[in-house]
XYZ file of C-alpha atoms in Angstrom:
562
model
C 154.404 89.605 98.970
C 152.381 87.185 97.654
C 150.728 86.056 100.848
C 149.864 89.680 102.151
C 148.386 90.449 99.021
C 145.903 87.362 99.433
C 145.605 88.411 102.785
C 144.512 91.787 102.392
C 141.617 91.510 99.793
C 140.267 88.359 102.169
C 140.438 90.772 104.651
C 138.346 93.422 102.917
C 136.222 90.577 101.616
C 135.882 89.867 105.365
C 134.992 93.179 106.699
C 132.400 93.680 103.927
C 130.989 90.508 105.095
C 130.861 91.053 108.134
C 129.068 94.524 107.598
C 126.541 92.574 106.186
C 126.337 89.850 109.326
C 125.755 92.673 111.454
C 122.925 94.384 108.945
C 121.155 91.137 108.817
C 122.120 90.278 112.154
C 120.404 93.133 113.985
C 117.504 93.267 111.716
C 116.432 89.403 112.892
C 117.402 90.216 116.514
C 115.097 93.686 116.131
C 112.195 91.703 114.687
C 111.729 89.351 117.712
C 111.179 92.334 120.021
C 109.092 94.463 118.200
C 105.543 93.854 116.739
C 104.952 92.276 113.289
C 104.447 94.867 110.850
C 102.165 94.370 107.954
C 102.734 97.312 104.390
C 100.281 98.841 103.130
C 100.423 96.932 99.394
C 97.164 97.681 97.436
C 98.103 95.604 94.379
C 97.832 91.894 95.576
C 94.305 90.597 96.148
C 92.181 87.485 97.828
C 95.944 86.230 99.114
C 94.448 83.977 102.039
C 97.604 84.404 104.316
C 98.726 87.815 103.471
C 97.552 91.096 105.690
C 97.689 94.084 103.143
C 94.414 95.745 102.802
C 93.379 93.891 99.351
C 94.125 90.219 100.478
C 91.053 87.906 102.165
C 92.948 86.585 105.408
C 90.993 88.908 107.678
C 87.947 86.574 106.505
C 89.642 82.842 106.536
C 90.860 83.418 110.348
C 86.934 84.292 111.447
C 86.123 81.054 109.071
C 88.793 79.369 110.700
C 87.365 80.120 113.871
C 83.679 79.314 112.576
C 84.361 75.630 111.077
C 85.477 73.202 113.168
C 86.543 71.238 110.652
C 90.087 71.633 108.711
C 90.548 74.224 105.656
C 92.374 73.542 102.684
C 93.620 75.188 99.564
C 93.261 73.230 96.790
C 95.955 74.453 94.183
C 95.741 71.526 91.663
C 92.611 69.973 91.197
C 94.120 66.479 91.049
C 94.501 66.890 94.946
C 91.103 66.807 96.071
C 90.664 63.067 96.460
C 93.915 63.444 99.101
C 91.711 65.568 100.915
C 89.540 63.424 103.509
C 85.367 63.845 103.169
C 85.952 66.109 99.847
C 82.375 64.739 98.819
C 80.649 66.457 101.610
C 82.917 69.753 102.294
C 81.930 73.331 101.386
C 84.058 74.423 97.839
C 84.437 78.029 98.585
C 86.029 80.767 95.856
C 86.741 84.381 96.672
C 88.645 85.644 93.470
C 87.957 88.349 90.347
C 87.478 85.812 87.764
C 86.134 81.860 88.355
C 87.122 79.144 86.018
C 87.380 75.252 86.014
C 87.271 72.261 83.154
C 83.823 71.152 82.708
C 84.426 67.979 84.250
C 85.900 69.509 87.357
C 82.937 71.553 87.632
C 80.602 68.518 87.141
C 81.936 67.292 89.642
C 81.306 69.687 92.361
C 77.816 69.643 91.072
C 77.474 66.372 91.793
C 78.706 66.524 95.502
C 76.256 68.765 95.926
C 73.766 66.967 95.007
C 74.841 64.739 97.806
C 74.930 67.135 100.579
C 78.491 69.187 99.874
C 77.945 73.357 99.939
C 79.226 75.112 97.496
C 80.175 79.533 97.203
C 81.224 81.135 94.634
C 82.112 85.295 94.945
C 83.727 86.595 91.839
C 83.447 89.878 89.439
C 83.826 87.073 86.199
C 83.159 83.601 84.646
C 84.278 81.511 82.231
C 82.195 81.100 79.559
C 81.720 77.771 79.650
C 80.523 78.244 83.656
C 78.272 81.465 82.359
C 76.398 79.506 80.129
C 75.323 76.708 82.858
C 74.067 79.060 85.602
C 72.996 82.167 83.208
C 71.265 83.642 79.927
C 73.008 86.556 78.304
C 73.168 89.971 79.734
C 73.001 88.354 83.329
C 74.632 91.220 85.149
C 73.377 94.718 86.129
C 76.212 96.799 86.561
C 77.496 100.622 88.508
C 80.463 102.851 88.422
C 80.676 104.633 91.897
C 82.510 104.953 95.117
C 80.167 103.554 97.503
C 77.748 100.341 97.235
C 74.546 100.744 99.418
C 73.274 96.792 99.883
C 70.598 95.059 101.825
C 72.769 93.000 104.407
C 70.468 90.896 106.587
C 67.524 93.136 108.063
C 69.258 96.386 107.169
C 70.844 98.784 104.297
C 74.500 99.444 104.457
C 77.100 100.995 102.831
C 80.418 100.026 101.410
C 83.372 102.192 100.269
C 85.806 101.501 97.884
C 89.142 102.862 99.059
C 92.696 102.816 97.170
C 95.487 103.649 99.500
C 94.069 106.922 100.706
C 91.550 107.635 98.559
C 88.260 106.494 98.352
C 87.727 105.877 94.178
C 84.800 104.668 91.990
C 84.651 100.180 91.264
C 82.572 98.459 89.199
C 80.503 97.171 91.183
C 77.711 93.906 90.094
C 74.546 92.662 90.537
C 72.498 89.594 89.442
C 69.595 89.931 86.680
C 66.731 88.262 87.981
C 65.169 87.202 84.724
C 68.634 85.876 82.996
C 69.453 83.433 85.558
C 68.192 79.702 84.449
C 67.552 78.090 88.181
C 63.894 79.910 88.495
C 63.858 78.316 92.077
C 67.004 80.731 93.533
C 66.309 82.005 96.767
C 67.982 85.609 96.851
C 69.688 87.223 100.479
C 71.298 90.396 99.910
C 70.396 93.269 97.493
C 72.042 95.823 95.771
C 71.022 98.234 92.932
C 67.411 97.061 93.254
C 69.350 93.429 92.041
C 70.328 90.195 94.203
C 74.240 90.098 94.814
C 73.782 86.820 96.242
C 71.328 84.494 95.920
C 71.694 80.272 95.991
C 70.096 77.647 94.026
C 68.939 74.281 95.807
C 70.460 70.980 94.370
C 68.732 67.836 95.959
C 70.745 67.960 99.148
C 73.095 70.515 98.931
C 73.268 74.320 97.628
C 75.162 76.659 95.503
C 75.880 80.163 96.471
C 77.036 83.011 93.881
C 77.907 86.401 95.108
C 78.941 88.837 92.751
C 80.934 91.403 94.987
C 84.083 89.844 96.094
C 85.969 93.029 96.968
C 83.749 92.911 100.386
C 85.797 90.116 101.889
C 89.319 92.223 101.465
C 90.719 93.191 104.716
C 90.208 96.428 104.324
C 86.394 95.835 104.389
C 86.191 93.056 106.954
C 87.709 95.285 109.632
C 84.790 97.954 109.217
C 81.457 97.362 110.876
C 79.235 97.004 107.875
C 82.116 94.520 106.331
C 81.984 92.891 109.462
C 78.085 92.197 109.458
C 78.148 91.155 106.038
C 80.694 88.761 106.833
C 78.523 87.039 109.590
C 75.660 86.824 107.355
C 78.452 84.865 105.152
C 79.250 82.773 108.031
C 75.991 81.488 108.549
C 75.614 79.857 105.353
C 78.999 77.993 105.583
C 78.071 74.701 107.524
C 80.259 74.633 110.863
C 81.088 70.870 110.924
C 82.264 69.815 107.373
C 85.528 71.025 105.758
C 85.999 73.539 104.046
C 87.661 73.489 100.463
C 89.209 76.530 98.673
C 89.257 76.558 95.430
C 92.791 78.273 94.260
C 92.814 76.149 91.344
C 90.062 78.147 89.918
C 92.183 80.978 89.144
C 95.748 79.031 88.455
C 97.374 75.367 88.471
C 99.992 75.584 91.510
C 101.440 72.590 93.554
C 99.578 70.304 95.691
C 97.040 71.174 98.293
C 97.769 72.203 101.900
C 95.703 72.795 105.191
C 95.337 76.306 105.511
C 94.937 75.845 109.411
C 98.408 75.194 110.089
C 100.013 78.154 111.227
C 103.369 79.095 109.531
C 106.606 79.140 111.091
C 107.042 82.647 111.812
C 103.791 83.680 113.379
C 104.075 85.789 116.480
C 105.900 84.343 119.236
C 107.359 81.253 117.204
C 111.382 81.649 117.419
C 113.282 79.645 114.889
C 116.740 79.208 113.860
C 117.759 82.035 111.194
C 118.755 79.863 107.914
C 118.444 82.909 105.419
C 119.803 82.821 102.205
C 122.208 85.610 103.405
C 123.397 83.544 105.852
C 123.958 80.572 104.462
C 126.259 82.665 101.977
C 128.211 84.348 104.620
C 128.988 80.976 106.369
C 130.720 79.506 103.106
C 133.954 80.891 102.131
C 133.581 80.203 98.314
C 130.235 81.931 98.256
C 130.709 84.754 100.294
C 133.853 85.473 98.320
C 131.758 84.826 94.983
C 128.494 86.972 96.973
C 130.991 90.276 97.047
C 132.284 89.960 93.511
C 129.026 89.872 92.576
C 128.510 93.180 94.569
C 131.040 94.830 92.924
C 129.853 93.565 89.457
C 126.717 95.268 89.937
C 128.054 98.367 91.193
C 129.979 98.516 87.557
C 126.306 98.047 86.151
C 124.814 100.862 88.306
C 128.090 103.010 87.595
C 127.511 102.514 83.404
C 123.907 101.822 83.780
C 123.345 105.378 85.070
C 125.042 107.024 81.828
C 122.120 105.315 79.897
C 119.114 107.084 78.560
C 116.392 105.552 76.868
C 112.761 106.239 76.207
C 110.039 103.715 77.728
C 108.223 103.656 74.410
C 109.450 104.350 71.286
C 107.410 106.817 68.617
C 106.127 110.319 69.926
C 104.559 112.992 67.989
C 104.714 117.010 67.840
C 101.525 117.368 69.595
C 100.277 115.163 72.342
C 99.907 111.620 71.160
C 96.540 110.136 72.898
C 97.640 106.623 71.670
C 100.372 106.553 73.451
C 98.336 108.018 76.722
C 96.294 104.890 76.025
C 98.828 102.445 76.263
C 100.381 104.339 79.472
C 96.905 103.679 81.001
C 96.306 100.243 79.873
C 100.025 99.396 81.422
C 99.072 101.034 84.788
C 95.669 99.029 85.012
C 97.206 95.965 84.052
C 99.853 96.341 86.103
C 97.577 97.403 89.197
C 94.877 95.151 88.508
C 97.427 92.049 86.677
C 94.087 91.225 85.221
C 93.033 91.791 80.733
C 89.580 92.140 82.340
C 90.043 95.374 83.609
C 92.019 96.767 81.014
C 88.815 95.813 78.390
C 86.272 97.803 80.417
C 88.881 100.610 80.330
C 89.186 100.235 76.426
C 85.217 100.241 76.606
C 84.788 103.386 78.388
C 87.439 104.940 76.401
C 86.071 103.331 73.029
C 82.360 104.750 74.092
C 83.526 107.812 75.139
C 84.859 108.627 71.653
C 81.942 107.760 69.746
C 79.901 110.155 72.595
C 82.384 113.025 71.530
C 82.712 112.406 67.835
C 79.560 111.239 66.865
C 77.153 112.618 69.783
C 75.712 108.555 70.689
C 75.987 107.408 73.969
C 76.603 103.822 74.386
C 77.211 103.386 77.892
C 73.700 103.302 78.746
C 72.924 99.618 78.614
C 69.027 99.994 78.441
C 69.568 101.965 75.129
C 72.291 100.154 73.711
C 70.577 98.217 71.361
C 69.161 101.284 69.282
C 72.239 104.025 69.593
C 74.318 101.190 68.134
C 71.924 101.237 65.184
C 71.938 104.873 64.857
C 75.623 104.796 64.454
C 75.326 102.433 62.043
C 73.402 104.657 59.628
C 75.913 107.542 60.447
C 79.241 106.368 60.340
C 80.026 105.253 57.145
C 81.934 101.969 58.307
C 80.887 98.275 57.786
C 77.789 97.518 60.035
C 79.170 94.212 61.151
C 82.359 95.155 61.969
C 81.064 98.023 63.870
C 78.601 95.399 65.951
C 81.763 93.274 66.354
C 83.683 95.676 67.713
C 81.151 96.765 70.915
C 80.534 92.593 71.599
C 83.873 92.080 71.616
C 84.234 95.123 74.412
C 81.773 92.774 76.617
C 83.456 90.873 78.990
C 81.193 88.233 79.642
C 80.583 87.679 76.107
C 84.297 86.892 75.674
C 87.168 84.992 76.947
C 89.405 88.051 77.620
C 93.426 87.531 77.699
C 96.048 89.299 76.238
C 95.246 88.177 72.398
C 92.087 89.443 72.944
C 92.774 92.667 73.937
C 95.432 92.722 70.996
C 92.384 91.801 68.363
C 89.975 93.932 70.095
C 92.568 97.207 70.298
C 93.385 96.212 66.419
C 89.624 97.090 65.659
C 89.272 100.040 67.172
C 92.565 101.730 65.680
C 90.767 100.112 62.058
C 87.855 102.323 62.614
C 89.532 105.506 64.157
C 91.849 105.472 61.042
C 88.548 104.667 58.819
C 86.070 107.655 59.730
C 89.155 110.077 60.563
C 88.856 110.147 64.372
C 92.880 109.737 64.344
C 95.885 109.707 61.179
C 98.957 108.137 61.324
C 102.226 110.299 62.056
C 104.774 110.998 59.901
C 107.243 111.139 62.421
C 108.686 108.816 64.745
C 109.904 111.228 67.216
C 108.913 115.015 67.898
C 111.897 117.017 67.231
C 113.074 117.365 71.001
C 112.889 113.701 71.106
C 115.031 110.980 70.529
C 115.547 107.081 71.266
C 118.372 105.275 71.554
C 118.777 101.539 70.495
C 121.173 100.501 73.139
C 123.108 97.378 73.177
C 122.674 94.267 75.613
C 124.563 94.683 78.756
C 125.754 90.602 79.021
C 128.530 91.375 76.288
C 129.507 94.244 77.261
C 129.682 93.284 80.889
C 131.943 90.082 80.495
C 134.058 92.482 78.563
C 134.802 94.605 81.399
C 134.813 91.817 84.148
C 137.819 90.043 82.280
C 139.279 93.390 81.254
C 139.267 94.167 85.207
C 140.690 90.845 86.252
C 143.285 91.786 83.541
C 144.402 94.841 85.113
C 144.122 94.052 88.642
C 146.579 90.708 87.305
C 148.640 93.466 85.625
C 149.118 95.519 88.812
C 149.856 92.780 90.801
C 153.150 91.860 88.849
C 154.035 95.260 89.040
C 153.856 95.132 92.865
C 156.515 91.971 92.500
C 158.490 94.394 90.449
C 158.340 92.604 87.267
C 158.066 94.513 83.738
C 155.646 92.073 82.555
C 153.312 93.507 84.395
C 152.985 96.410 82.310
C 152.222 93.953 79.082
C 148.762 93.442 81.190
C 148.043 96.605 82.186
C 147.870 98.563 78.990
C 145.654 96.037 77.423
C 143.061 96.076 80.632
C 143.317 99.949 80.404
C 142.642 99.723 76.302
C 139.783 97.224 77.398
C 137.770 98.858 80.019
C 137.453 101.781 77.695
C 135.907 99.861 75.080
C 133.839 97.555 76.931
C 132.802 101.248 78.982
C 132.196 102.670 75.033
C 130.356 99.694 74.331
C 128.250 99.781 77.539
C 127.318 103.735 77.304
C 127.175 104.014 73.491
C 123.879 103.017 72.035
C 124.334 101.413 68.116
C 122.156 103.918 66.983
C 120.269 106.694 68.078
C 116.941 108.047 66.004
C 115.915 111.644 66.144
C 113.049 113.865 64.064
C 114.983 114.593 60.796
C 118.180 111.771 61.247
C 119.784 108.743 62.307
C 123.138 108.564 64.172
C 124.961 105.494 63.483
C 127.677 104.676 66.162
C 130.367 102.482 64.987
C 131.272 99.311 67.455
C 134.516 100.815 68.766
C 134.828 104.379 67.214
C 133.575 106.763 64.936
C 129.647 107.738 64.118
C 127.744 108.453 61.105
C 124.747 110.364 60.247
C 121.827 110.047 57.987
C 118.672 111.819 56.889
C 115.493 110.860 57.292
C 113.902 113.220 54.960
C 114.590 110.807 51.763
C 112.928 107.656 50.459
C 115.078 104.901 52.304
C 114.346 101.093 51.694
C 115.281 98.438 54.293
C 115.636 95.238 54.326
C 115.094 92.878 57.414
C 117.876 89.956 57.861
C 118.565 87.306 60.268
C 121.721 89.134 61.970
C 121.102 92.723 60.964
C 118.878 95.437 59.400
C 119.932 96.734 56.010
C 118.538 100.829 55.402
C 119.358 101.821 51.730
C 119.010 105.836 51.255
C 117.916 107.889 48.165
C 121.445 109.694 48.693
C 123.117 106.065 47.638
C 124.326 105.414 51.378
C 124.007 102.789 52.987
C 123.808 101.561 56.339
C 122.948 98.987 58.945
C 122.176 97.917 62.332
C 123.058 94.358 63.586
C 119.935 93.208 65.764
C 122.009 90.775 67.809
C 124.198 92.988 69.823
C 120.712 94.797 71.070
C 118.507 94.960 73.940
C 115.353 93.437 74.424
C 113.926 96.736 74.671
C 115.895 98.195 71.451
C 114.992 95.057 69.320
C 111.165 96.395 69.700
C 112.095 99.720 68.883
C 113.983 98.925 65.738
C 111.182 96.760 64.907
C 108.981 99.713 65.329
C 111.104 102.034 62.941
C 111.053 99.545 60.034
C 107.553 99.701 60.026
C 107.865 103.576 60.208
C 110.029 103.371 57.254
C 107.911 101.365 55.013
C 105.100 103.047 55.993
C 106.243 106.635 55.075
C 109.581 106.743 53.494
C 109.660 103.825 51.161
C-alpha cells in the first residue's frame, strides 16, 4: 500500500510535469517558425538592444552600419582603458539625465582635446556638469504635442506619441546667451533656440543636444526622425570607435561590444536550456517546482479573501492630496525618473497659486516680478516662499527622492499656512475602512505543516491504523487557524471605531470619538481610551503595507485625539 501510494502522487507529479514540457515545449518549437515579435512597452527608454517604441536600438543598428569601427557600452567607467583606442573614440550618451565624477568627465575632455568626439543628448545634467558648459537659466523650454525644428536645410515636425495617443512633452532648447563656450557653432533649431550646437576643443569637439526622445524607435522609423538621424550620422566620425556611455546614468558590470549579435537573433537555433527545463529534467526539483505550485495556489485561494486599501487615510469629500500622490506614483512609475515627478509638483504647485491667489508663475519671462507680488500678498515668510519655487527648478537642484520629500514638505507648510488646505479629522470617510493585515510568511508555514499533517494523518488511515486519526484532527484544528490567521486582519479601522481581532478568536471594538493616548513600543502599539480600555496591536505579526498604515494612525491619533 505503501508503494502505490508513492506511486500515484509521482504519477500526478509526472503528468503535471509533463503538461508543462509540452506548454514550454510547443511554445519554443512555435517560435522558430514564426516571426520575432516585438510588444508594444512604452515605459522602458534609450535600451540600446530592445525594440519597443521608447528604446534607441532603431538608431545604434544605422550607427552600427555607419562606423566601421566596433561599439561598446561602457557600464563601469573603470572599463574604458580595456577598451582599445578609447583616447581617440567618439563618447556618445542618449539618456534623460547625464552624470559622471568630475574626474571622469575631465577626462573625456581631455581626449578631446586630442582628437576623440564627444555627444551628449539628454533632457538633464548634473550640476556639477551644468556649471562647466552653462550659466543659470540655460534652457528655453515648451509644453506641446509636436516640436517643429530646423533639421538640415528644412523645418520639420516631430510628434510625441504614447501608445495611441499623441500627448504634450517637455520639450528643450539651448539659451544662446547662458552658454560659456562663446565660440559654439549651432546646427539645428527649435523654438527660435539651438537644440544642438558643438563647441571646438583643440582637435576634437563636443556635441550637446537637448531632445533625446528623437532617437526612440518610434521616431527613427518616421521620415522626419529618419532625416534627423542622418544629420546625426554625419557628425559621428566613421572610422574610430564608438563609446557609449551607460555609466552615465548607472554603475553596471563591465563593458561589452555592442556589435556582437546575441544568441537568439533571427535565424540562430540554439539548444533550449531554460530555467523550466532544467527543473523538469531533475527529479528533486521538479517534485519541489509542483509543491511550490500548489503552495501558491493556497496563497491565491486565501489571498483572494483579502481586502485592503492602497493608501491608508481618505476623507468625506474628495481628498486632492491623495489625487496628488496617485499622480506622482503613476509618473514615477511611467517615467522611473524624480525629475518628472518635480515638474509635475511645479505645474501643480503654480497652478494653485494661479487659482488662489490670481499670479501666474509659469511664465518664465515674468517670473521674477509675480514671485514678488506674491510676496507682498501672501502673508508667509518671503524666503521660504523664494525657496520653495528654486527648489521646483530642476536644473537648479539635484532631484532624487529626498528631494522631492523636502520639496513636497514645503508646499503642504504653506498650503496649511495661508489656508489653501486643513488637516482632516478623520482617517477614513465613513464608507471606508482599512485593514491592518498580517504577514503572509507565518501564516503560510502554518498551513504548509498543518497540510503535511493531515495528508500524514490520512495516509495511516489508508493502512488502517487508529493513529491516524491523532493527526488528522490536529491538521483539521490547524488549517482553520492558520486560514483565520491568513484572512483575518489584526485590526481593522473605520470612521467612528476600531475592531480589534484577537489572534485565534474573538474581536473587540472601540471608539474613536474619545481622547485616546498611545504609546509606540518595540513589539507592539499600546492605545489607552478615555473609557479606561485598553488595547493594542503587536507590529511584528504585520505586513509591510499595514506597518505604514498603523504608523499613519498614530500620527492621526496624536494629532486629533490626544
Amino acid at each position: 500500500m505503501n508503494r502505490k501510494v508513492i506511486i500515484s502522487f509521482l504519477a500526478f507529479a509526472l503528468l503535471i510535469g509533463l503538461l508543462v514540457w509540452i506548454m514550454d515545449g510547443s511554445e519554443t518549437m512555435a517560435s522558430k517558425h514564426r516571426p520575432k515579435q516585438y510588444s508594444s512597452d512604452w515605459k522602458k527608454t534609450y535600451d540600446l538592444k530592445d525594440r519597443n517604441p521608447r528604446n534607441i536600438s532603431f538608431f545604434m543598428d544605422l550607427l552600427d552600419v555607419h562606423v566601421k569601427d566596433s561599439i561598446y557600452n561602457l557600464k563601469h567607467w573603470s572599463d574604458l582603458e580595456k577598451i582599445p583606442n578609447h583616447q581617440e573614440a567618439t563618447y556618445l550618451f542618449i539618456g534623460d539625465e547625464f552624470g559622471l565624477g568630475d574626474n571622469s568627465y575631465d577626462s573625456i575632455m581631455h581626449y578631446a582635446d586630442s582628437g576623440a568626439t564627444v555627444f551628449i543628448s539628454f533632457n538633464h545634467l548634473t550640476s556639477n556638469l551644468y556649471r562647466k558648459h552653462f550659466d543659470e537659466n540655460a534652457f528655453y523650454w515648451d509644453y506641446s504635442k509636436v516640436l517643429f525644428a530646423w533639421i538640415g536645410d528644412t523645418t520639420l515636425s516631430f510628434y510625441h506619441v504614447y501608445e495611441n495617443d499623441t500627448i504634450n512633452e517637455d520639450w528643450y532648447s539651448f539659451s544662446e546667451t547662458e552658454i560659456l563656450d562663446t565660440n559654439y557653432r549651432s546646427y539645428m533649431f527649435a523654438m527660435k533656440h539651438p537644440i544642438a550646437f558643438y563647441e571646438q576643443h583643440n582637435k576634437g569637439r563636443v556635441h550637446f543636444h537637448s531632445v533625446p526622445d528623437l532617437f526612440e524607435n518610434y521616431q527613427v522609423i518616421q521620415p522626419n526622425g529618419y532625416a534627423h538621424t542622418r544629420i546625426i550620422l554625419n557628425k559621428i566620425p566613421k572610422d574610430k570607435p564608438v563609446i557609449f556611455l551607460t555609466c552615465g546614468i548607472n554603475n553596471s558590470s563591465q563593458a561589452q561590444i555592442i556589435s556582437d549579435e546575441d544568441a537568439d537573433s533571427d535565424g540562430a537555433e540554439k539548444e533550449d536550456t531554460s530555467l523550466i527545463q532544467f527543473i523538469l529534467k531533475n527529479p528533486a526539483l521538479r517534485l519541489s517546482f509542483l509543491l511550490l505550485i500548489l503552495l501558491l495556489l493556497l496563497y491565491v485561494f486565501f489571498r483572494a479573501k483579502r481586502k485592503e486599501e492602497i493608501l491608508p487615510g481618505y476623507t468625506e469629500k474628495r481628498n486632492m492630496s491623495l489625487a496628488f500622490v496617485e499622480t506622482l506614483s503613476s509618473i514615477y512609475i511611467s517615467r522611473n525618473s524624480p525629475i518628472g515627478v518635480l515638474q509635475v509638483m511645479r505645474k501643480n504647485f503654480y497652478a494653485t497659486i494661479n487659482k488662489h491667489f490670481y499670479i501666474d508663475l509659469s511664465k518664465k519671462g515674468s517670473l521674477e516680478q509675480n514671485l514678488e507680488k506674491l510676496i507682498a500678498k501672501v502673508p508667509y515668510d518671503s524666503e521660504k516662499i523664494v525657496d520653495i519655487v528654486q527648489s521646483l527648478d530642476p536644473r537648479k537642484n539635484d532631484v532624487n527622492n529626498k528631494h522631492l520629500g523636502l520639496v513636497y514638505n514645503k508646499i503642504r507648510e504653506f498650503y496649511l499656512a495661508t489656508g489653501i488646505v486643513h488637516p482632516t479629522e478623520k482617517f477614513v470617510a465613513s464608507d471606508k475602512e482599512i485593514s491592518l493585515n498580517k504577514s503572509l510568511i507565518a501564516g503560510s508555514l502554518i498551513l504548509l505543516n498543518s497540510i503535511l499533517i493531515l495528508i500524514r494523518g490520512l495516509y495511516l488511515l489508508t493502512l488502517g491504523g487508529g493513529v491516524g486519526m491523532a493527526l488528522v484532527m490536529p491538521g483539521i484544528i490547524l488549517i482553520y487557524f492558520a486560514s483565520r490567521y491568513i484572512r483575518i486582519p489584526a485590526a481593522t479601522i473605520r470612521a467612528h471605531e476600531i475592531v480589534v481581532y484577537g489572534l485565534l478568536i474573538g474581536k473587540r471594538t472601540y471608539s474613536l470619538d474619545q481622547t485616546i493616548r498611545c504609546r509606540v513600543e518595540k513589539t507592539h502599539v499600546v492605545f489607552e481610551c478615555e473609557d479606561g480600555n485598553i488595547f493594542s496591536i503587536r507590529r511584528t505579526v504585520l505586513s509591510k503595507r499595514a506597518k505604514s498604515a498603523l504608523n499613519q494612525f498614530v500620527e492621526f491619533i496624536k494629532l486629533h485625539k490626544s
